[in-house]
């Protein structure tokens, strides 16, 4: 069942989104060669607490850290580690925060030092996919209008759109209905209604859309070892269009 939120509830949710956005703004200054993802994770964990919110990721179904840190061919759910970042790395940081019982969720993709032209193009197209998806998130449209805009743009550049990791509703729970792939057909899928709140989080691979999972049961990698990028916002459907709750 999809839970519709009132505008008052959406405003309350926005506070959780603002915590997540603030963490991204703060951590962006520290993403440099030589820094480890464990150090970045610990900084974010402290900042969430300083902002009066709670981390949720550590311990969720056994996940070992407060954030997901996914480097290069890791698509999502990467563990923070002591490996120093190097010039040219592509780093996805997925932050979840709980504030007064509501959740905010946003992943952002960062380059470490100077990106390769291939990485820079992948980042640009992935961000454009997010923007195109959000631009279709109006009441009366279908979810397929959102996902097909993402799929068309990514595939027009020869990239693969991950199917096995899903966007999701969000509210009092991190994962609510609907859960959906970021591919689709215009005019198909559930109809978008005022009060729906969900993530739009395209994961775009340089090569195949197929993935593999490491033995740890979490770390999702591209099946061909090529780069992957992701940008994610939590959005609400309102009468005036999409409201980005995790805007930076």
GROMACS .gro file of C-alpha atoms in nm, residues 23-239:
model
  217
   23UNK     CA    1   2.590   1.620   0.543
   24UNK     CA    2   2.661   1.610   0.171
   25UNK     CA    3   2.758   1.978   0.166
   26UNK     CA    4   2.989   1.927   0.462
   27UNK     CA    5   3.159   1.609   0.340
   28UNK     CA    6   3.220   1.741  -0.014
   29UNK     CA    7   3.500   1.959   0.126
   30UNK     CA    8   3.691   1.653   0.254
   31UNK     CA    9   3.684   1.429  -0.054
   32UNK     CA   10   4.048   1.446  -0.162
   33UNK     CA   11   4.320   1.198  -0.258
   34UNK     CA   12   4.466   1.027   0.048
   35UNK     CA   13   4.146   1.040   0.252
   36UNK     CA   14   3.990   0.705   0.336
   37UNK     CA   15   3.622   0.624   0.303
   38UNK     CA   16   3.622   0.513   0.668
   39UNK     CA   17   3.731   0.864   0.768
   40UNK     CA   18   3.455   1.015   0.554
   41UNK     CA   19   3.200   0.776   0.702
   42UNK     CA   20   3.300   0.873   1.056
   43UNK     CA   21   3.275   1.245   0.974
   44UNK     CA   22   2.922   1.199   0.841
   45UNK     CA   23   2.817   0.993   1.143
   46UNK     CA   24   2.932   1.273   1.372
   47UNK     CA   25   2.761   1.541   1.164
   48UNK     CA   26   2.428   1.357   1.166
   49UNK     CA   27   2.443   1.349   1.545
   50UNK     CA   28   2.548   1.716   1.568
   51UNK     CA   29   2.238   1.808   1.364
   52UNK     CA   30   2.012   1.630   1.613
   53UNK     CA   31   1.927   1.339   1.386
   54UNK     CA   32   1.991   0.966   1.402
   55UNK     CA   33   2.187   0.744   1.168
   56UNK     CA   34   1.993   0.440   1.050
   57UNK     CA   35   2.214   0.248   0.811
   58UNK     CA   36   2.452   0.086   1.061
   59UNK     CA   37   2.292  -0.236   1.180
   60UNK     CA   38   2.016  -0.228   0.916
   61UNK     CA   39   1.989  -0.593   0.814
   62UNK     CA   40   2.345  -0.629   0.942
   63UNK     CA   41   2.504  -0.347   0.740
   64UNK     CA   42   2.830  -0.252   0.920
   65UNK     CA   43   2.853   0.128   0.873
   66UNK     CA   44   2.664   0.455   0.895
   67UNK     CA   45   2.690   0.523   0.521
   68UNK     CA   46   2.737   0.337   0.194
   69UNK     CA   47   3.070   0.426   0.029
   70UNK     CA   48   3.090   0.289  -0.325
   71UNK     CA   49   3.404   0.345  -0.533
   72UNK     CA   50   3.445   0.311  -0.911
   73UNK     CA   51   3.285  -0.019  -1.024
   74UNK     CA   52   3.089  -0.055  -0.698
   75UNK     CA   53   2.734   0.049  -0.782
   76UNK     CA   54   2.591   0.062  -0.430
   77UNK     CA   55   2.612  -0.071  -0.072
   78UNK     CA   56   2.990  -0.048  -0.055
   79UNK     CA   57   3.156  -0.071   0.286
   80UNK     CA   58   3.380   0.211   0.411
   81UNK     CA   59   3.743   0.099   0.426
   82UNK     CA   60   4.098   0.206   0.511
   83UNK     CA   61   4.196   0.221   0.143
   84UNK     CA   62   4.311   0.577   0.061
   85UNK     CA   63   4.123   0.740  -0.223
   86UNK     CA   64   4.335   0.818  -0.528
   87UNK     CA   65   4.317   1.081  -0.799
   88UNK     CA   66   4.045   0.995  -1.048
   89UNK     CA   67   3.833   0.774  -0.821
   90UNK     CA   68   3.456   0.795  -0.855
   91UNK     CA   69   3.290   0.790  -0.511
   92UNK     CA   70   2.919   0.742  -0.439
   93UNK     CA   71   2.813   0.837  -0.085
   94UNK     CA   72   2.464   0.727   0.018
   95UNK     CA   73   2.340   0.896   0.336
   96UNK     CA   74   2.024   0.813   0.531
   97UNK     CA   75   1.913   1.010   0.836
   98UNK     CA   76   1.613   0.983   1.067
   99UNK     CA   77   1.479   1.304   1.217
  100UNK     CA   78   1.180   1.305   1.451
  101UNK     CA   79   1.056   0.977   1.306
  102UNK     CA   80   1.091   1.071   0.936
  103UNK     CA   81   1.356   0.956   0.690
  104UNK     CA   82   1.568   1.138   0.434
  105UNK     CA   83   1.777   0.955   0.173
  106UNK     CA   84   2.016   1.088  -0.087
  107UNK     CA   85   2.317   0.949  -0.272
  108UNK     CA   86   2.564   1.179  -0.443
  109UNK     CA   87   2.851   1.097  -0.675
  110UNK     CA   88   3.185   1.273  -0.630
  111UNK     CA   89   3.508   1.275  -0.823
  112UNK     CA   90   3.834   1.253  -0.631
  113UNK     CA   91   4.087   1.496  -0.772
  114UNK     CA   92   4.074   1.514  -1.152
  115UNK     CA   93   3.828   1.277  -1.323
  116UNK     CA   94   3.897   1.102  -1.652
  117UNK     CA   95   3.694   1.227  -1.949
  118UNK     CA   96   3.497   0.899  -1.940
  119UNK     CA   97   3.411   0.943  -1.572
  120UNK     CA   98   3.319   1.308  -1.623
  121UNK     CA   99   3.079   1.219  -1.904
  122UNK     CA  100   2.922   0.938  -1.700
  123UNK     CA  101   2.865   1.178  -1.409
  124UNK     CA  102   2.707   1.439  -1.632
  125UNK     CA  103   2.470   1.195  -1.800
  126UNK     CA  104   2.373   1.034  -1.469
  127UNK     CA  105   2.289   1.372  -1.315
  128UNK     CA  106   2.087   1.458  -1.625
  129UNK     CA  107   1.899   1.128  -1.580
  130UNK     CA  108   1.803   1.234  -1.228
  131UNK     CA  109   1.686   1.574  -1.350
  132UNK     CA  110   1.486   1.422  -1.636
  133UNK     CA  111   1.318   1.175  -1.401
  134UNK     CA  112   1.224   1.449  -1.155
  135UNK     CA  113   1.087   1.664  -1.439
  136UNK     CA  114   0.822   1.396  -1.505
  137UNK     CA  115   0.713   1.362  -1.140
  138UNK     CA  116   0.383   1.551  -1.163
  139UNK     CA  117   0.039   1.445  -1.039
  140UNK     CA  118  -0.144   1.254  -1.311
  141UNK     CA  119   0.169   1.125  -1.480
  142UNK     CA  120   0.264   0.759  -1.457
  143UNK     CA  121   0.573   0.614  -1.295
  144UNK     CA  122   0.671   0.491  -1.641
  145UNK     CA  123   0.699   0.854  -1.752
  146UNK     CA  124   0.969   0.903  -1.488
  147UNK     CA  125   1.159   0.582  -1.553
  148UNK     CA  126   1.140   0.592  -1.933
  149UNK     CA  127   1.290   0.942  -1.937
  150UNK     CA  128   1.584   0.807  -1.736
  151UNK     CA  129   1.624   0.496  -1.950
  152UNK     CA  130   1.606   0.676  -2.285
  153UNK     CA  131   1.869   0.931  -2.188
  154UNK     CA  132   2.114   0.681  -2.041
  155UNK     CA  133   2.084   0.432  -2.325
  156UNK     CA  134   2.118   0.707  -2.587
  157UNK     CA  135   2.474   0.746  -2.457
  158UNK     CA  136   2.540   0.371  -2.461
  159UNK     CA  137   2.508   0.327  -2.085
  160UNK     CA  138   2.327   0.059  -1.887
  161UNK     CA  139   2.053   0.134  -1.633
  162UNK     CA  140   2.069  -0.094  -1.328
  163UNK     CA  141   1.750  -0.300  -1.284
  164UNK     CA  142   1.825  -0.504  -0.972
  165UNK     CA  143   1.850  -0.214  -0.724
  166UNK     CA  144   1.529  -0.018  -0.680
  167UNK     CA  145   1.385   0.322  -0.608
  168UNK     CA  146   1.136   0.323  -0.324
  169UNK     CA  147   0.875   0.507  -0.126
  170UNK     CA  148   0.993   0.665   0.198
  171UNK     CA  149   0.839   0.820   0.506
  172UNK     CA  150   0.815   0.678   0.858
  173UNK     CA  151   1.001   0.379   0.714
  174UNK     CA  152   1.310   0.392   0.495
  175UNK     CA  153   1.157   0.155   0.242
  176UNK     CA  154   0.789   0.190   0.159
  177UNK     CA  155   0.580   0.126  -0.150
  178UNK     CA  156   0.625   0.172  -0.438
  179UNK     CA  157   0.946  -0.012  -0.520
  180UNK     CA  158   1.044   0.023  -0.884
  181UNK     CA  159   1.313  -0.015  -1.148
  182UNK     CA  160   1.448   0.292  -1.327
  183UNK     CA  161   1.340   0.162  -1.667
  184UNK     CA  162   0.992   0.169  -1.812
  185UNK     CA  163   0.741   0.268  -2.076
  186UNK     CA  164   0.575   0.613  -2.099
  187UNK     CA  165   0.214   0.609  -1.983
  188UNK     CA  166   0.254   0.281  -1.794
  189UNK     CA  167   0.286   0.202  -1.424
  190UNK     CA  168   0.118   0.352  -1.121
  191UNK     CA  169  -0.036   0.697  -1.148
  192UNK     CA  170   0.142   0.965  -0.947
  193UNK     CA  171  -0.073   1.137  -0.684
  194UNK     CA  172  -0.028   1.432  -0.452
  195UNK     CA  173   0.125   1.317  -0.126
  196UNK     CA  174   0.341   1.041  -0.268
  197UNK     CA  175   0.701   1.059  -0.146
  198UNK     CA  176   0.971   0.841  -0.300
  199UNK     CA  177   1.332   0.835  -0.411
  200UNK     CA  178   1.450   0.882  -0.765
  201UNK     CA  179   1.797   0.727  -0.775
  202UNK     CA  180   1.920   0.615  -1.118
  203UNK     CA  181   2.229   0.394  -1.108
  204UNK     CA  182   2.396   0.426  -1.447
  205UNK     CA  183   2.676   0.194  -1.559
  206UNK     CA  184   2.939   0.272  -1.818
  207UNK     CA  185   2.878  -0.071  -1.971
  208UNK     CA  186   2.627  -0.346  -1.903
  209UNK     CA  187   2.334  -0.292  -1.666
  210UNK     CA  188   2.406  -0.631  -1.508
  211UNK     CA  189   2.550  -0.653  -1.159
  212UNK     CA  190   2.723  -0.900  -0.930
  213UNK     CA  191   2.721  -0.914  -0.550
  214UNK     CA  192   3.039  -0.972  -0.348
  215UNK     CA  193   3.066  -1.253  -0.095
  216UNK     CA  194   2.981  -1.006   0.183
  217UNK     CA  195   2.623  -1.016   0.054
  218UNK     CA  196   2.604  -0.636   0.016
  219UNK     CA  197   2.859  -0.485  -0.221
  220UNK     CA  198   2.702  -0.454  -0.567
  221UNK     CA  199   2.944  -0.419  -0.860
  222UNK     CA  200   2.914  -0.380  -1.234
  223UNK     CA  201   2.934  -0.724  -1.395
  224UNK     CA  202   3.198  -0.604  -1.643
  225UNK     CA  203   3.412  -0.406  -1.398
  226UNK     CA  204   3.335  -0.070  -1.560
  227UNK     CA  205   3.243   0.250  -1.377
  228UNK     CA  206   2.905   0.322  -1.221
  229UNK     CA  207   2.754   0.653  -1.109
  230UNK     CA  208   2.445   0.745  -0.908
  231UNK     CA  209   2.257   1.056  -0.799
  232UNK     CA  210   1.953   1.032  -0.572
  233UNK     CA  211   1.696   1.269  -0.427
  234UNK     CA  212   1.396   1.214  -0.204
  235UNK     CA  213   1.101   1.391  -0.369
  236UNK     CA  214   0.738   1.461  -0.285
  237UNK     CA  215   0.456   1.488  -0.539
  238UNK     CA  216   0.265   1.813  -0.482
  239UNK     CA  217  -0.003   2.004  -0.671
   0.00000   0.00000   0.00000
